Short mmCIF file of C-alpha atoms and ligand atoms in Angstrom, two decimals:
data_model
loop_
_atom_site.label_atom_id
_atom_site.label_comp_id
_atom_site.label_asym_id
_atom_site.label_seq_id
_atom_site.Cartn_x
_atom_site.Cartn_y
_atom_site.Cartn_z
CA MET A 1 8.36 13.54 -10.48
CA LEU A 2 9.27 12.05 -7.14
CA VAL A 3 7.68 13.71 -4.11
CA ASN A 4 7.56 13.33 -0.34
CA VAL A 5 4.94 10.73 0.61
CA LYS A 6 4.04 12.46 3.87
CA THR A 7 3.23 15.72 2.08
CA MET A 8 1.29 13.84 -0.61
CA LEU A 9 -0.88 12.09 1.99
CA GLU A 10 -1.38 15.24 4.06
CA GLU A 11 -2.73 16.91 0.92
CA ALA A 12 -5.08 13.95 0.37
CA LYS A 13 -6.29 14.21 3.97
CA GLU A 14 -6.91 17.91 3.56
CA GLY A 15 -8.67 17.39 0.20
CA LYS A 16 -10.76 14.43 1.49
CA TYR A 17 -9.63 11.93 -1.13
CA ALA A 18 -7.26 8.95 -0.95
CA VAL A 19 -4.06 8.13 -2.83
CA GLY A 20 -3.54 4.58 -4.13
CA ALA A 21 -0.34 2.85 -3.02
CA PHE A 22 0.02 0.13 -5.63
CA ASN A 23 2.36 -2.85 -5.24
CA THR A 24 4.72 -3.50 -8.13
CA VAL A 25 6.87 -6.53 -8.90
CA ASN A 26 8.25 -5.77 -12.36
CA LEU A 27 8.55 -3.36 -15.29
CA GLU A 28 5.05 -4.06 -16.61
CA THR A 29 3.23 -3.45 -13.32
CA THR A 30 5.29 -0.31 -12.71
CA ARG A 31 4.41 1.06 -16.14
CA ALA A 32 0.74 0.17 -15.67
CA ILE A 33 0.63 2.14 -12.39
CA ILE A 34 2.49 5.21 -13.66
CA GLU A 35 0.72 5.35 -17.04
CA ALA A 36 -2.69 5.09 -15.32
CA ALA A 37 -1.76 7.90 -12.91
CA LYS A 38 -0.50 10.04 -15.77
CA GLU A 39 -3.60 9.51 -17.91
CA LEU A 40 -5.85 10.42 -14.96
CA SER A 41 -3.59 13.21 -13.60
CA SER A 42 -3.43 11.52 -10.23
CA PRO A 43 -0.77 11.42 -7.52
CA VAL A 44 0.29 7.83 -6.87
CA ILE A 45 2.54 5.69 -4.69
CA VAL A 46 4.50 2.80 -6.20
CA GLN A 47 5.49 0.36 -3.47
CA LEU A 48 7.22 -2.97 -3.07
CA THR A 49 7.96 -5.56 -0.44
CA GLU A 50 11.04 -7.45 0.68
CA LYS A 51 9.98 -10.41 -1.48
CA THR A 52 10.13 -8.14 -4.52
CA PHE A 53 13.59 -6.95 -3.47
CA ASP A 54 14.61 -10.61 -3.55
CA TYR A 55 12.83 -11.25 -6.86
CA ALA A 56 13.88 -8.20 -8.87
CA GLY A 57 16.85 -6.81 -6.95
CA GLY A 58 15.99 -3.91 -4.63
CA ARG A 59 18.36 -1.44 -6.25
CA ALA A 60 17.41 -2.46 -9.79
CA ILE A 61 13.67 -2.08 -9.31
CA PHE A 62 14.03 1.12 -7.24
CA HIS A 63 15.94 2.79 -10.08
CA LEU A 64 13.53 1.41 -12.67
CA ILE A 65 10.60 3.08 -10.85
CA LYS A 66 12.58 6.27 -10.26
CA ASN A 67 13.62 6.57 -13.92
CA ILE A 68 10.09 5.99 -15.22
CA ALA A 69 8.72 8.50 -12.70
CA GLU A 70 11.30 11.15 -13.52
CA PHE A 71 11.47 10.81 -17.29
CA TYR A 72 7.98 9.72 -18.35
CA ALA A 73 5.77 11.33 -15.70
CA LYS A 74 7.41 14.67 -14.91
CA ASP A 75 4.13 16.36 -13.95
CA ILE A 76 2.74 13.55 -11.80
CA PRO A 77 3.56 13.41 -8.04
CA ILE A 78 4.94 9.92 -7.41
CA GLY A 79 6.12 8.37 -4.15
CA ILE A 80 8.26 5.23 -3.86
CA HIS A 81 7.63 3.27 -0.69
CA LEU A 82 8.82 0.10 1.07
CA ASP A 83 5.70 -1.88 2.01
CA HIS A 84 5.64 -4.15 5.10
CA GLY A 85 9.26 -3.87 6.21
CA LYS A 86 9.21 -6.57 8.90
CA ASN A 87 12.59 -5.89 10.52
CA PHE A 88 15.23 -3.24 10.96
CA GLU A 89 17.56 -4.79 8.35
CA ILE A 90 15.12 -4.48 5.43
CA VAL A 91 14.20 -0.92 6.42
CA GLU A 92 17.88 0.00 6.55
CA ARG A 93 18.51 -1.71 3.20
CA ALA A 94 15.68 0.31 1.64
CA MET A 95 17.04 3.59 3.05
CA ASP A 96 20.52 2.76 1.75
CA ILE A 97 19.05 2.19 -1.72
CA GLY A 98 17.34 5.59 -1.65
CA PHE A 99 13.77 5.00 -0.43
CA THR A 100 12.44 8.09 1.34
CA SER A 101 9.29 6.36 2.60
CA VAL A 102 9.16 3.05 4.46
CA MET A 103 6.70 0.98 6.42
CA TYR A 104 7.93 -0.68 9.56
CA ASP A 105 5.42 -3.43 10.29
CA GLY A 106 5.67 -4.55 13.89
CA SER A 107 2.00 -5.52 13.97
CA ARG A 108 2.74 -9.17 14.79
CA LYS A 109 4.54 -8.13 17.98
CA GLU A 110 3.05 -7.41 21.39
CA TYR A 111 1.99 -3.77 21.74
CA ALA A 112 4.97 -2.70 23.90
CA ASP A 113 7.47 -4.36 21.56
CA ASN A 114 5.86 -2.86 18.44
CA LEU A 115 5.97 0.56 20.13
CA ALA A 116 9.62 0.26 21.16
CA ALA A 117 10.82 -1.04 17.77
CA THR A 118 8.80 1.54 15.81
CA LYS A 119 10.08 4.38 18.00
CA LYS A 120 13.69 3.34 17.39
CA ILE A 121 13.20 3.05 13.63
CA VAL A 122 11.41 6.41 13.38
CA LYS A 123 14.31 8.12 15.14
CA ILE A 124 16.84 6.69 12.70
CA ALA A 125 14.64 7.18 9.62
CA HIS A 126 13.78 10.80 10.47
CA GLY A 127 17.47 11.44 10.97
CA ARG A 128 17.90 10.42 7.33
CA GLY A 129 14.88 12.39 6.05
CA VAL A 130 12.79 9.25 5.58
CA VAL A 131 9.09 9.06 6.50
CA VAL A 132 7.65 6.07 8.34
CA GLN A 133 4.33 4.24 8.29
CA ALA A 134 3.55 1.79 11.09
CA GLU A 135 0.70 -0.62 11.74
CA LEU A 136 -1.27 -0.99 14.93
CA GLY A 137 -3.69 -3.82 15.38
CA ASN A 138 -3.11 -6.43 12.74
CA VAL A 139 -4.30 -6.73 9.12
CA PRO A 140 -4.25 -10.51 8.61
CA TYR A 141 -3.47 -12.37 5.39
CA LEU A 142 -5.70 -14.84 3.62
CA GLY A 143 -4.17 -18.21 4.40
CA GLU A 144 -2.98 -17.01 7.78
CA VAL A 145 -6.54 -16.98 9.12
CA GLN A 146 -9.71 -19.03 8.66
CA MET A 147 -12.02 -17.33 6.18
CA GLU A 148 -15.08 -17.74 8.38
CA ASN A 149 -15.70 -17.00 12.04
CA ILE A 150 -12.68 -14.74 12.46
CA ASP A 151 -12.47 -13.15 15.90
CA TRP A 152 -11.96 -9.63 14.51
CA GLU A 153 -11.70 -8.07 17.97
CA LYS A 154 -8.28 -9.70 18.28
CA TYR A 155 -7.04 -7.89 15.19
CA MET A 156 -8.59 -4.44 15.34
CA THR A 157 -6.79 -1.20 16.22
CA ASN A 158 -7.53 0.08 19.71
CA PRO A 159 -8.24 3.86 19.42
CA ASP A 160 -6.67 4.70 22.81
CA GLN A 161 -3.51 2.80 21.89
CA ALA A 162 -3.49 4.50 18.48
CA VAL A 163 -3.28 7.93 20.17
CA GLN A 164 -0.51 6.86 22.52
CA PHE A 165 1.39 4.94 19.82
CA THR A 166 1.32 7.84 17.37
CA GLU A 167 2.46 10.38 19.97
CA GLU A 168 5.22 8.22 21.45
CA THR A 169 6.69 6.92 18.20
CA GLY A 170 6.43 10.07 16.05
CA ILE A 171 5.29 8.05 13.01
CA ASP A 172 4.14 9.91 9.90
CA THR A 173 1.23 7.67 8.82
CA LEU A 174 -0.67 4.83 10.49
CA ALA A 175 -2.12 1.63 9.00
CA VAL A 176 -5.31 0.69 10.81
CA ALA A 177 -7.21 -2.57 11.26
CA ILE A 178 -11.02 -2.31 11.28
CA GLY A 179 -11.92 -5.71 9.79
CA ASN A 180 -9.76 -5.40 6.66
CA ALA A 181 -7.58 -8.36 5.57
CA HIS A 182 -5.03 -9.00 2.80
CA GLY A 183 -6.17 -11.10 -0.15
CA PHE A 184 -9.53 -11.76 -1.76
CA PHE A 185 -11.93 -13.20 0.81
CA ARG A 186 -15.06 -15.09 -0.21
CA GLU A 187 -16.84 -13.76 2.86
CA ARG A 188 -16.32 -10.25 4.23
CA GLY A 189 -18.01 -8.81 7.29
CA GLU A 190 -18.84 -5.11 7.44
CA PRO A 191 -15.84 -2.98 8.56
CA ASP A 192 -16.05 -1.31 11.97
CA TYR A 193 -16.71 2.20 10.67
CA GLU A 194 -17.30 3.66 14.15
CA ARG A 195 -13.88 2.49 15.26
CA LEU A 196 -12.30 4.21 12.26
CA SER A 197 -14.11 7.46 13.06
CA SER A 198 -13.02 7.35 16.67
CA ILE A 199 -9.38 6.80 15.60
CA ALA A 200 -9.55 9.59 12.98
CA GLU A 201 -11.03 12.08 15.48
CA ARG A 202 -8.04 11.67 17.77
CA VAL A 203 -5.11 10.71 15.53
CA HIS A 204 -4.23 13.55 13.22
CA ILE A 205 -1.70 11.95 10.87
CA PRO A 206 -2.87 10.34 7.58
CA LEU A 207 -4.48 6.89 8.04
CA VAL A 208 -3.77 4.03 5.63
CA MET A 209 -6.04 1.14 4.66
CA HIS A 210 -4.38 -2.18 3.77
CA GLY A 211 -6.15 -5.30 2.58
CA ALA A 212 -9.17 -3.70 0.98
CA SER A 213 -8.53 -4.11 -2.73
CA ASP A 214 -11.65 -6.28 -3.12
CA TRP A 215 -13.91 -3.76 -1.39
CA HIS A 216 -16.79 -2.34 -3.41
CA ASN A 217 -16.77 1.39 -4.03
CA GLY A 218 -19.45 2.09 -1.42
CA ARG A 219 -17.11 0.93 1.34
CA VAL A 220 -14.18 2.79 -0.17
CA VAL A 221 -16.10 6.07 -0.22
CA GLU A 222 -17.41 5.47 3.32
CA VAL A 223 -13.92 5.06 4.83
CA ILE A 224 -12.49 8.01 2.90
CA GLY A 225 -15.31 10.11 4.41
CA ARG A 226 -14.29 8.82 7.83
CA GLY A 227 -10.59 9.67 7.47
CA ILE A 228 -8.67 7.23 5.23
CA SER A 229 -6.07 9.01 3.04
CA CYS A 230 -4.32 6.06 1.38
CA PHE A 231 -5.27 2.58 0.13
CA ASN A 232 -2.74 -0.20 -0.43
CA VAL A 233 -3.62 -2.26 -3.50
CA ASP A 234 -1.87 -5.48 -4.41
CA THR A 235 -4.20 -8.46 -4.94
CA ALA A 236 -6.48 -6.62 -7.40
CA LEU A 237 -3.46 -5.86 -9.60
CA ARG A 238 -2.10 -9.38 -9.46
CA MET A 239 -5.51 -10.76 -10.46
CA ALA A 240 -5.69 -8.32 -13.37
CA PHE A 241 -2.15 -9.11 -14.52
CA ILE A 242 -2.73 -12.87 -14.40
CA GLY A 243 -6.07 -12.47 -16.22
CA GLY A 244 -4.35 -10.50 -18.99
CA LEU A 245 -1.57 -13.04 -19.23
CA ARG A 246 -4.00 -15.97 -19.44
CA GLY A 247 -5.88 -14.22 -22.22
CA ALA A 248 -2.67 -13.54 -24.15
CA LEU A 249 -1.48 -17.13 -23.82
CA LEU A 250 -4.66 -18.42 -25.48
CA SER A 251 -3.10 -17.43 -28.78
CA GLU A 252 -0.66 -20.27 -29.35
CA GLU A 253 1.00 -18.57 -32.32
CA GLU A 254 2.23 -15.54 -30.36
CA THR A 255 5.88 -15.92 -29.45
CA ASP A 256 6.78 -12.26 -28.87
CA LEU A 257 7.05 -11.92 -25.10
CA ARG A 258 6.62 -8.17 -25.35
CA LYS A 259 3.21 -8.58 -26.96
CA ILE A 260 2.13 -11.13 -24.36
CA LEU A 261 3.28 -9.00 -21.44
CA THR A 262 1.76 -5.86 -22.93
CA GLN A 263 -1.66 -7.47 -22.67
CA ALA A 264 -1.02 -8.18 -19.00
CA LYS A 265 0.18 -4.61 -18.51
CA GLU A 266 -2.87 -3.12 -20.21
CA ARG A 267 -5.28 -5.19 -18.10
CA THR A 268 -3.40 -4.07 -14.96
CA LYS A 269 -3.62 -0.44 -16.06
CA VAL A 270 -7.42 -0.72 -16.33
CA ALA A 271 -7.51 -2.05 -12.74
CA VAL A 272 -5.31 0.82 -11.49
CA LYS A 273 -7.55 3.36 -13.20
CA GLU A 274 -10.68 1.91 -11.62
CA LYS A 275 -9.09 2.27 -8.18
CA ILE A 276 -7.85 5.82 -8.82
CA LEU A 277 -11.36 6.85 -9.85
CA ALA A 278 -12.87 5.23 -6.74
CA PHE A 279 -10.30 6.91 -4.47
CA GLY A 280 -11.15 10.36 -5.86
CA SER A 281 -7.51 11.23 -6.64
CA ALA A 282 -8.00 11.72 -10.41
CA GLY A 283 -7.23 15.32 -11.39
CA LYS A 284 -5.37 16.02 -8.12
CA ALA A 285 -1.84 15.90 -9.63
O1 G3H B 1 0.69 -6.76 1.95
C1 G3H B 1 1.51 -7.15 1.17
C2 G3H B 1 1.25 -7.46 -0.22
O2 G3H B 1 0.06 -8.18 -0.40
C3 G3H B 1 2.42 -8.08 -0.92
O3 G3H B 1 2.86 -9.23 -0.35
O4 G3H B 1 4.92 -9.11 -1.82
O5 G3H B 1 5.05 -9.99 0.50
O6 G3H B 1 3.86 -11.29 -1.28
P1 G3H B 1 4.26 -9.94 -0.75
P1 13P B 2 -4.81 -6.36 -0.86
O1 13P B 2 -4.43 -7.79 -0.63
O2 13P B 2 -6.24 -6.11 -0.49
O3 13P B 2 -4.52 -5.89 -2.24
O4 13P B 2 -3.93 -5.46 0.15
C1 13P B 2 -2.65 -5.07 -0.26
C2 13P B 2 -1.84 -4.48 0.84
O5 13P B 2 -2.31 -4.13 1.91
C3 13P B 2 -0.40 -4.33 0.58
O6 13P B 2 0.27 -3.80 1.68
ZN1 ZN B 3 -0.57 -4.55 3.52
#
């Protein structure tokens, strides 16, 4: 069943576990996410980016997710969310399609510009009953930054700004930067746990962790204990899907696409389940 993402994440915050927000691009990934959640009785968020709108058709994939959620997972709380909406147009397009949860990502802008743009979008979104996640600080992408010698200070969320930003914009959830980065990095420094604690002590909305899908479970548990209520997971699923596909393609005789893609889906489902177990959301549906 489809539920309100804000309520889902507030319950996670209260219960001291995190919900996985898994990126989908197609039918197989969507089914892997929802089947894993159903088999583990876990709430889950299925999310997609603008690039996936362009790839699959925003309306087509939204209704695909919605139909699977409503007909095949009636007892499982499922949120559908726009991930990394980089401008007003894509956020508006998502709301027109029926998304009730969006991220406006103004993290590449100067602080004052991010604040002003986020505030404007929140006002419009709340007027339409849509909840908004924003990002403060900057969670970089592999490829966008050097892998070594990153000046993390430049990217991290400032706790004082986080308080002001949250109060002034009225956002529902906040993505934080504490040394996390999108993609699988060969080298990873230790996250700034103290910074996370100082944000969580003063910002009372659910906090979201992007760019941590290659973190080991020790780190995951540590940041949940310090106030993270949601993890975005994309790269780990793509790696699993591609691994499953490669394995399936080793059999040269197989020409049934459904059988090939099922192997990719099953491998993805295993990866989703591992994350759900690490996040502590199994059994919380
Ligand atoms: O943070 C975003 C995800 O990694 C997905 O990125 O769909 O824009 O390639 P993309
Ligand atoms: P990963 O690249 O660690 O999977 O992060 C995904 C993400 O933050 C999507 O918004
Ligand atoms: Zn992200």
